[in-house]
CSV table of C-alpha atoms in Angstrom, one decimal:
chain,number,residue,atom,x,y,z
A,1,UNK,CA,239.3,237.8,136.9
A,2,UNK,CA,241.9,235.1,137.2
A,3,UNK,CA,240.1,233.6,140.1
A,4,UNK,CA,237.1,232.6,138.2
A,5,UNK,CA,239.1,229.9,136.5
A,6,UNK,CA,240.9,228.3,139.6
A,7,UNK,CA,237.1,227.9,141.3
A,8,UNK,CA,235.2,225.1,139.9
A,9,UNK,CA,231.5,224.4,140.0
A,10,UNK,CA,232.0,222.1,142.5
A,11,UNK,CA,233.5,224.2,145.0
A,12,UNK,CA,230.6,226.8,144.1
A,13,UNK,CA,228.1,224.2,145.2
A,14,UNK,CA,229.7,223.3,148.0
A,15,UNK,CA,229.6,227.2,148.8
A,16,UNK,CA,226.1,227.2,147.5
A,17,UNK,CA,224.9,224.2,149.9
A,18,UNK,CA,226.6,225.7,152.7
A,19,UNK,CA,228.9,222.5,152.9
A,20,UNK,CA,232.8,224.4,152.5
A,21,UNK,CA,235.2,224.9,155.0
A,22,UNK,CA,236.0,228.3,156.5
A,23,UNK,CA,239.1,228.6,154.2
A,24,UNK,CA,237.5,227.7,150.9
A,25,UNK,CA,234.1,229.6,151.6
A,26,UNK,CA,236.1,232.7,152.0
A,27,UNK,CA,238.4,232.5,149.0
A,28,UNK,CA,235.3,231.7,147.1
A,29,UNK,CA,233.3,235.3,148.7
A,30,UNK,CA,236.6,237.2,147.9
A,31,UNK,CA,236.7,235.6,144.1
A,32,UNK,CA,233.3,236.6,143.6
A,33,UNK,CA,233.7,240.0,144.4
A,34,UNK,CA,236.5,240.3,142.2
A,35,UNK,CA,234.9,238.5,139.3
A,36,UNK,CA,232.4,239.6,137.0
A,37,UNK,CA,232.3,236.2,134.8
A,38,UNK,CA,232.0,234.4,138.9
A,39,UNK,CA,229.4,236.0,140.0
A,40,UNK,CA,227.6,235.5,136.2
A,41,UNK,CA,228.3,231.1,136.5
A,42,UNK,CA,227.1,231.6,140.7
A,43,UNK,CA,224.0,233.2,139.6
A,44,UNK,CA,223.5,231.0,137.2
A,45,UNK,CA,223.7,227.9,139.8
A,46,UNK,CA,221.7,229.4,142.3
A,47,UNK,CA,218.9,230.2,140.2
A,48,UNK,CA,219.1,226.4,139.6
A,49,UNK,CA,219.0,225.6,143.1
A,50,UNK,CA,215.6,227.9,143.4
A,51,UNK,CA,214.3,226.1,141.2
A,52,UNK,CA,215.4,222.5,142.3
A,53,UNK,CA,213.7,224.1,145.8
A,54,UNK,CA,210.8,225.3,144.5
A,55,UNK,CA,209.9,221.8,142.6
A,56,UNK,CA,206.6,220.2,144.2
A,57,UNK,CA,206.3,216.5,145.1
A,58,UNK,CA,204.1,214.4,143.2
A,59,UNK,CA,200.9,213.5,144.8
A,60,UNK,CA,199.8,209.6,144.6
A,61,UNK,CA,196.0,208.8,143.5
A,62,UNK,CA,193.5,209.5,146.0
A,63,UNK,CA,192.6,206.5,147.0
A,64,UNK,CA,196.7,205.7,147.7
A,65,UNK,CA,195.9,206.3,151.9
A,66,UNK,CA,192.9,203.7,152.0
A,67,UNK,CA,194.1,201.3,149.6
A,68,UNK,CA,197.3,201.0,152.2
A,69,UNK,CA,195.1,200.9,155.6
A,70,UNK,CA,193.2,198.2,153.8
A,71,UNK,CA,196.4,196.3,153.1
A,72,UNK,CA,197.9,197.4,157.1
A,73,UNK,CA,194.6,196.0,158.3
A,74,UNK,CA,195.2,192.6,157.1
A,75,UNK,CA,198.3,192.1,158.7
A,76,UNK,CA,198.9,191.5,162.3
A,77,UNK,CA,199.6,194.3,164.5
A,78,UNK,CA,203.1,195.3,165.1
A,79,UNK,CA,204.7,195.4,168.8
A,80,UNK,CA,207.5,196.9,170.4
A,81,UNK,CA,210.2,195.0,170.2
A,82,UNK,CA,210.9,194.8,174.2
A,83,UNK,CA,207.0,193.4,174.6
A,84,UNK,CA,207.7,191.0,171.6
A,85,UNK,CA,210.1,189.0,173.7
A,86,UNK,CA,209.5,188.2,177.0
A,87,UNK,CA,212.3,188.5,179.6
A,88,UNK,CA,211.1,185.5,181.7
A,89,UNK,CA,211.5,183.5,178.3
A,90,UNK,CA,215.2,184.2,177.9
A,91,UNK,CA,215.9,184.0,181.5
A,92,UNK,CA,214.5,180.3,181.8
A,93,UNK,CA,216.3,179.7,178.9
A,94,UNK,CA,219.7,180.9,180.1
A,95,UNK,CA,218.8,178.9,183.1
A,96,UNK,CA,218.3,175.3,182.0
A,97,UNK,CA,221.4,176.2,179.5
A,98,UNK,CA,223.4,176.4,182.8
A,99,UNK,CA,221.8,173.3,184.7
A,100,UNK,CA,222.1,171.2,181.9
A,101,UNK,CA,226.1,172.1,181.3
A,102,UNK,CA,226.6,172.0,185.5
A,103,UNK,CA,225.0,168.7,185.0
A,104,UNK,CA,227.2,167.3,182.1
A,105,UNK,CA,230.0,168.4,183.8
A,106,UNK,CA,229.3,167.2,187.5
A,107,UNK,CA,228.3,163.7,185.9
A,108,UNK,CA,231.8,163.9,183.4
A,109,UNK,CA,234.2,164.8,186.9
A,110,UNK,CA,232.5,162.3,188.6
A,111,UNK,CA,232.8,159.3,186.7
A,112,UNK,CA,236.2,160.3,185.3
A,113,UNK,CA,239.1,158.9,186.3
A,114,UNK,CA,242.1,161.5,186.3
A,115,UNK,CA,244.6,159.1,185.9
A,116,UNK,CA,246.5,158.7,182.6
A,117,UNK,CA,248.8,155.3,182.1
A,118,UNK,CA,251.6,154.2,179.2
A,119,UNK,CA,254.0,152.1,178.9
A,120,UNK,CA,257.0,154.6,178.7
A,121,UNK,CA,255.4,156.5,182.0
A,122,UNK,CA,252.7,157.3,184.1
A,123,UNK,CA,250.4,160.5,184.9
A,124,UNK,CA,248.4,160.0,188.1
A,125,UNK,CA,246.2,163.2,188.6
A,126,UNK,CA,244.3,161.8,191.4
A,127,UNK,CA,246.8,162.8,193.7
A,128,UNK,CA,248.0,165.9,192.3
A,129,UNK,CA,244.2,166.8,192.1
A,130,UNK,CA,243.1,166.1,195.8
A,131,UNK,CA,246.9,167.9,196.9
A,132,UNK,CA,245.4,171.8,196.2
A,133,UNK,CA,242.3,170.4,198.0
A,134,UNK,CA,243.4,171.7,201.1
A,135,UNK,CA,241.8,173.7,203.9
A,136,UNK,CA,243.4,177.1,203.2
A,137,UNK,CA,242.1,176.3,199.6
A,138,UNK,CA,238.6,176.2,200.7
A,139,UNK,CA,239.5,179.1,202.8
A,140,UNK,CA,240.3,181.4,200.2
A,141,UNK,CA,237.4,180.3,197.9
A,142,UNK,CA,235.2,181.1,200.3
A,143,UNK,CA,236.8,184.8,201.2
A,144,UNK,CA,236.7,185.3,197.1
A,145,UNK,CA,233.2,184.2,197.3
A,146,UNK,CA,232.3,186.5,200.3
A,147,UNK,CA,233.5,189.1,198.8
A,148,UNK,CA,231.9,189.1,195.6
A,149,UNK,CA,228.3,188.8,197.3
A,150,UNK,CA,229.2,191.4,199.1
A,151,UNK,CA,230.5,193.6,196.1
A,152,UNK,CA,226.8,192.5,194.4
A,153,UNK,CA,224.8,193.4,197.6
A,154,UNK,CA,226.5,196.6,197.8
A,155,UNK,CA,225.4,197.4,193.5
A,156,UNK,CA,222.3,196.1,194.5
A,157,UNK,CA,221.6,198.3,197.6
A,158,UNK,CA,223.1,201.3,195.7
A,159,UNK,CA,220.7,200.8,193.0
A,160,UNK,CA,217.7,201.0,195.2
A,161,UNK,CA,218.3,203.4,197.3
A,162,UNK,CA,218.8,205.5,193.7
A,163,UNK,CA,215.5,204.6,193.0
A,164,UNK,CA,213.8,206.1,195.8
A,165,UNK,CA,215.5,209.2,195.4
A,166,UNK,CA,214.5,209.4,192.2
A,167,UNK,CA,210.8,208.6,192.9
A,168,UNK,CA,211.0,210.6,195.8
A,169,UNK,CA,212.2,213.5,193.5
A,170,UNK,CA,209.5,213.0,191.0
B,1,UNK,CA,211.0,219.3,166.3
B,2,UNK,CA,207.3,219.3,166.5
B,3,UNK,CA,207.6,217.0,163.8
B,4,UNK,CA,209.4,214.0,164.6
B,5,UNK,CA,207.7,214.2,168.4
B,6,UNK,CA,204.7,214.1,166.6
B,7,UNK,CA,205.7,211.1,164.3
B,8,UNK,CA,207.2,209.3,167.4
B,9,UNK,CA,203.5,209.8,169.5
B,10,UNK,CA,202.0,208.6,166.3
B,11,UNK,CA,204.2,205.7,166.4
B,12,UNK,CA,203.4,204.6,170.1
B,13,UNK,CA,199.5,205.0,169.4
B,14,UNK,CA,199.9,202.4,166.6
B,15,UNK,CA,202.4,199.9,168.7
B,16,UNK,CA,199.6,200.6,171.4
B,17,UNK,CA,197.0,199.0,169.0
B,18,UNK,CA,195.6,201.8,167.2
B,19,UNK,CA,196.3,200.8,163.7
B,20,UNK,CA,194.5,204.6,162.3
B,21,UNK,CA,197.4,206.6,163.4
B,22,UNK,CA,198.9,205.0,160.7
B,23,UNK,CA,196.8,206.5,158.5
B,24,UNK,CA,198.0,209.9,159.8
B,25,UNK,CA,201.9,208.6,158.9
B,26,UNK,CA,200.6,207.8,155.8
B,27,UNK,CA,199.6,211.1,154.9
B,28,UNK,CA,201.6,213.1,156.3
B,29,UNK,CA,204.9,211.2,154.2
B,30,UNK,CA,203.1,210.0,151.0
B,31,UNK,CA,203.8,212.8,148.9
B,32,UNK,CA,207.8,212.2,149.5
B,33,UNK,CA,207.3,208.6,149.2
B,34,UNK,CA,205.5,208.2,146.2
B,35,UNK,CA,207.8,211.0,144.4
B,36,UNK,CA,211.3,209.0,145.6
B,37,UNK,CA,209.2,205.7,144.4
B,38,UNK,CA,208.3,207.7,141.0
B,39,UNK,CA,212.0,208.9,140.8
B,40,UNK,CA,212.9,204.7,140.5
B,41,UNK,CA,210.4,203.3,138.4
B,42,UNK,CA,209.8,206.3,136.2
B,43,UNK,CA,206.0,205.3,136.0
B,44,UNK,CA,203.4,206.2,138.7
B,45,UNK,CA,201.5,202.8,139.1
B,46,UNK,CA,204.9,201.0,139.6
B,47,UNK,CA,205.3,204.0,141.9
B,48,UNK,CA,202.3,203.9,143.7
B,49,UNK,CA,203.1,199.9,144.3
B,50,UNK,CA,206.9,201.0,145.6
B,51,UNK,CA,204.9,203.2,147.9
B,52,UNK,CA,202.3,200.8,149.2
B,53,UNK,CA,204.4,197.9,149.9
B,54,UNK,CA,207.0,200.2,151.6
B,55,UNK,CA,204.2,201.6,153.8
B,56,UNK,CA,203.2,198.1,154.5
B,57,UNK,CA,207.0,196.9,155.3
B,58,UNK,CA,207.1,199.8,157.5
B,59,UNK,CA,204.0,199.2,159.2
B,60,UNK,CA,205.2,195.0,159.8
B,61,UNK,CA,208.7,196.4,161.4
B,62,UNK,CA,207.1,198.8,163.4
B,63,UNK,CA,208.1,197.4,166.2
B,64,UNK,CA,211.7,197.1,165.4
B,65,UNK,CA,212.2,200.9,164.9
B,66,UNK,CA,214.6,202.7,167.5
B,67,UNK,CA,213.4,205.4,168.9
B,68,UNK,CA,216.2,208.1,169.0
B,69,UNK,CA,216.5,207.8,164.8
B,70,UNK,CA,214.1,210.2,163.1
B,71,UNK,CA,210.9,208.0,161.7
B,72,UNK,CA,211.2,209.7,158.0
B,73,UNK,CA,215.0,208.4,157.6
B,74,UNK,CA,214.0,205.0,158.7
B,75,UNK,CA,211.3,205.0,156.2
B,76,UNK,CA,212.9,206.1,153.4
B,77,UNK,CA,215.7,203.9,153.6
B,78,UNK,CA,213.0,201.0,153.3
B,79,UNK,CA,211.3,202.9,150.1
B,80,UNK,CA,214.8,203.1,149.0
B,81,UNK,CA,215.3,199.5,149.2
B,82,UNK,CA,212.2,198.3,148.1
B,83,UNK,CA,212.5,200.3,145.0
B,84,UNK,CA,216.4,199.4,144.4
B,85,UNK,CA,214.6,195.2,144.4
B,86,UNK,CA,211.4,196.7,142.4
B,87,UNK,CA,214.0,197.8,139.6
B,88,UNK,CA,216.4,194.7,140.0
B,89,UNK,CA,213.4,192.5,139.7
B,90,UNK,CA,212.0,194.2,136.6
B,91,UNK,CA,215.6,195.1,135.1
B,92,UNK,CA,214.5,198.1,134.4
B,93,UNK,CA,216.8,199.9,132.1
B,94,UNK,CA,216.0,203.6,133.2
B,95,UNK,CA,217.1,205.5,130.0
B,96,UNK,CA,214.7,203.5,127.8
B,97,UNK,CA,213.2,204.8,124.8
B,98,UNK,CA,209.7,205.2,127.0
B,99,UNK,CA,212.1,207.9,128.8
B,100,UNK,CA,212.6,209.8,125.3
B,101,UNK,CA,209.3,209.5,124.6
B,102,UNK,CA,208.3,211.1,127.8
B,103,UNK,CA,210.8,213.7,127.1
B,104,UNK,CA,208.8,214.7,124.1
B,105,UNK,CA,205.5,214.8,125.5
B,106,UNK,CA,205.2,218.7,126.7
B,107,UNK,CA,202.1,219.0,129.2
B,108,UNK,CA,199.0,221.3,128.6
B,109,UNK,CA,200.4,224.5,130.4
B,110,UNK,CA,196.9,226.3,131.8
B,111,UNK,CA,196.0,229.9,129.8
B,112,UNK,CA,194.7,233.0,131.3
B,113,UNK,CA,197.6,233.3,133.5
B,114,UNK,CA,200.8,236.0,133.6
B,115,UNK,CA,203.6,235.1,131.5
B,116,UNK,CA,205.9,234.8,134.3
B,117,UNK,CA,203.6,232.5,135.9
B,118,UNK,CA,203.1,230.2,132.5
B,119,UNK,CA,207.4,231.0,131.7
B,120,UNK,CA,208.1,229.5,135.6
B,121,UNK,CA,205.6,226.6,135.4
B,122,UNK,CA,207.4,225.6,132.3
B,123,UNK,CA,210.3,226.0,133.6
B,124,UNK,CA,209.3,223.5,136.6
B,125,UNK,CA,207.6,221.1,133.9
B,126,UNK,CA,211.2,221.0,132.0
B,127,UNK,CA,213.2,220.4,135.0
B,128,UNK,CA,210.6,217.6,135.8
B,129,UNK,CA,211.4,216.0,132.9
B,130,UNK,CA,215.1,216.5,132.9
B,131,UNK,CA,214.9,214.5,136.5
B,132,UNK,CA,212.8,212.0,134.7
B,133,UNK,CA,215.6,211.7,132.2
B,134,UNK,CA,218.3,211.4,135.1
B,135,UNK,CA,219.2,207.7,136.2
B,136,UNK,CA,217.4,206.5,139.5
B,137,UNK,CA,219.8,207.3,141.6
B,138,UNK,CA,220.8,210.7,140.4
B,139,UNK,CA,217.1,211.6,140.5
B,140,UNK,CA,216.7,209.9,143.5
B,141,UNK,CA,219.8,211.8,145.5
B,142,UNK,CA,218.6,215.4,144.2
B,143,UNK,CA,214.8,214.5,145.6
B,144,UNK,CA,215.9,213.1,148.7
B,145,UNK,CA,218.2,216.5,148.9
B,146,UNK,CA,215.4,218.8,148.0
B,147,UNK,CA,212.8,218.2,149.3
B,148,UNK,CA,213.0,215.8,152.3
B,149,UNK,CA,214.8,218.1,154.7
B,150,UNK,CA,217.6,215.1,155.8
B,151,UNK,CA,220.8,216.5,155.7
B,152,UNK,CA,223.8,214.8,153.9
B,153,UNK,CA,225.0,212.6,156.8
B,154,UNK,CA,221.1,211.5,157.0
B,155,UNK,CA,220.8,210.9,152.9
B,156,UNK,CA,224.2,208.8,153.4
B,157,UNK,CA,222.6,206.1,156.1
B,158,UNK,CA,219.4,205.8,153.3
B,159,UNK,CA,221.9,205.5,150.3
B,160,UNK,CA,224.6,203.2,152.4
B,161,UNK,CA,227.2,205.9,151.7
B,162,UNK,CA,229.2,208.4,153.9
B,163,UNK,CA,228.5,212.2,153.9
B,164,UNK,CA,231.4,212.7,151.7
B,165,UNK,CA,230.4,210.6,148.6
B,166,UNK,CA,227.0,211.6,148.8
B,167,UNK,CA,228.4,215.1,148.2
B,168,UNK,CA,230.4,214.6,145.1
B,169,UNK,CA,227.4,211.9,143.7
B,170,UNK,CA,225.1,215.1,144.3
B,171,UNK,CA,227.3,217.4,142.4
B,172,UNK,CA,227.5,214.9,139.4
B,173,UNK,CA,223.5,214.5,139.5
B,174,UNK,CA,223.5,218.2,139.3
B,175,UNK,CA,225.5,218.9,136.7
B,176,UNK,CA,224.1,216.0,134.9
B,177,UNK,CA,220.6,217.5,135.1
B,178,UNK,CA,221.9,221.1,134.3
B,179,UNK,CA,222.7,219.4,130.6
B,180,UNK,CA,220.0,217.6,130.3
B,181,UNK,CA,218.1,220.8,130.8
B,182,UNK,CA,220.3,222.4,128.5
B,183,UNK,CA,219.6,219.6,126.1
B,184,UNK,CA,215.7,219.9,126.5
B,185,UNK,CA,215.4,223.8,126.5
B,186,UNK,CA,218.4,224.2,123.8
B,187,UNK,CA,219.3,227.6,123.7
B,188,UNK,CA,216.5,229.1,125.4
B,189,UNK,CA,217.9,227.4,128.8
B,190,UNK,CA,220.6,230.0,129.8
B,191,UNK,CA,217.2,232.4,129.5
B,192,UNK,CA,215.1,230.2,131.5
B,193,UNK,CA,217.4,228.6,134.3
């Protein structure tokens, strides 16, 4: 009997809606076979929740569906989103992003001059800068280089050679 | 299942330029949409106007909707919205005296029926007005937990809440309809409910 005042009508919704844990839904099944007054206030709820179940939606006039094809009809016709926007758009976007900034930047190195001069010392770059421009630099730039075309040819040939298994399977 | 592939094929036909499977969509949800609309503005032709211009929002952003989400959540969060700005535009205060007023107006129950019948249609006809009585969103959580078929986590993404609070704001709009039941039927509710 005691039990029906430790369980409150929150945890019997929760075991009503199916949403306790293991723990709580069977201390709640043990209390309600215990407990007279229990079972009278779970009753009580669940012939609530019937009735909350059992309510019917409301119906909107009949002319609700026409009046809104009349109103779709005036607007323009929606698209998925990946037909909306064009690939070839952002791609030539993306590109003259990139020649426009190699530009800037191959005009800026250009006509710089890498030398920086004061009267308590001076910075001269040139030299510094033309020192790492070496053979075995350009050596090793073009090894990194190699190697990532041939990492990206590899992806590449991987991925087609999925594909026709995958068409072939198909 | 059957359902949302169905809703999903309906979906394609319309992105595919065949604006009349919207008019299947439209049927097929307008019941739920015009009751969640009728649960916010209290009044059907401010209801029916929530539902139209959320079909019509829905049918603009057709385009944007993601495939692999069910089409009825996505829709009711924009009837949920549009009705949350319906009300904030109109300041509607939702316990108004209209609200009594409704409250007092008992429908015409039919005659020539069993009294069970006539005692459980009255029943429904007084919890219809006890959600009437509720505040938008109570009414609006315990529809929307009824009678849509989403489950908690799903009612959550509509409302902007986790499943957790939409739990214990259930259990409040519960037990806030269960009084005002109890204050519509009086004494004859712990008969009735």
């Amino acid at each position: 009997m005691e039990d029906n005042f430790k369980i409150s009508d929150e945890e019997l919704w929760r075991f009503i809606d199916g949403t306790s844990d293991e723990t709580e839904h069977n201390r709640i099944a043990n209390a309600l076979e215990n407990s007279l007054l229990l079972q009278q206030r779970f009753e009580e709820l669940m012939a609530f929740d019937t009735d909350l179940k059992k309510l019917d939606l409301e119906m909107p006039s009949m002319a609700f569906n026409r009046r809104v094809m009349d109103e779709v009809s005036v607007n323009i016709k929606p698209v998925a989103l990946k037909t909306k926007v064009d690939s070839r758009i952002i791609y030539a976007i993306g590109a003259l992003f990139t020649i426009s900034m190699l530009g800037i930047l191959i005009y800026a190195f250009s006509t710089s001059d890498f030398g920086v001069q004061s009267s308590a010392y001076t910075i001269d770059l040139n030299s510094s800068f033309e020192r790492y421009l070496n053979r075995s630099t350009l050596y090793v730039f073009l090894l990194i280089d190699i190697a990532i075309g041939l990492i990206f040819l590899d992806v590449l040939l991987r991925k087609k050679s999925a594909q026709k298994k995958e068409n072939h399977l198909l | 299942m059957q359902q949302i592939d169905t809703d999903l094929m309906l979906i394609n036909s319309v992105l595919a330029g065949q604006t009349n499977a919207y008019g299947i969509l439209v049927e097929r949800h307008q019941r739920f949409v015009f009751t969640l609309a009728l649960r916010f503005t209290k009044n059907r032709e401010e209801a029916e106007e929530v539902a139209q211009d959320s079909f019509v929002k829905a049918y603009r952003s057709l385009g944007t909707f993601k495939h692999n989400a069910k089409f009825s959540t996505w829709l009711y969060s924009i009837v949920y919205t549009t009705a949350m700005t319906f009300l904030r535009k109109k300041r509607l205060d939702t316990t108004t005296l209209n609200d009594q007023e409704r409250f007092l107006e008992i429908p015409n129950q039919g005659s020539g029926f069993d009294a069970d019948l006539v005692t459980k249609k009255s029943t429904y006809s007084y919890l219809n007005q006890a959600i009437e009585m509720l505040s938008a969103t109570d009414s609006s959580l315990i529809t929307m937990f009824y009678k849509s078929e989403l489950s908690l986590e799903e009612i959550g993404v509509i409302v902007g809440s986790d499943a957790n609070t939409v739990k214990v704001k259930l259990f409040r709009a519960r037990t806030r309809l269960k009084e005002k039941m109890e204050l519509i039927l009086g004494e004859e509710s712990q008969q009735l409910i």
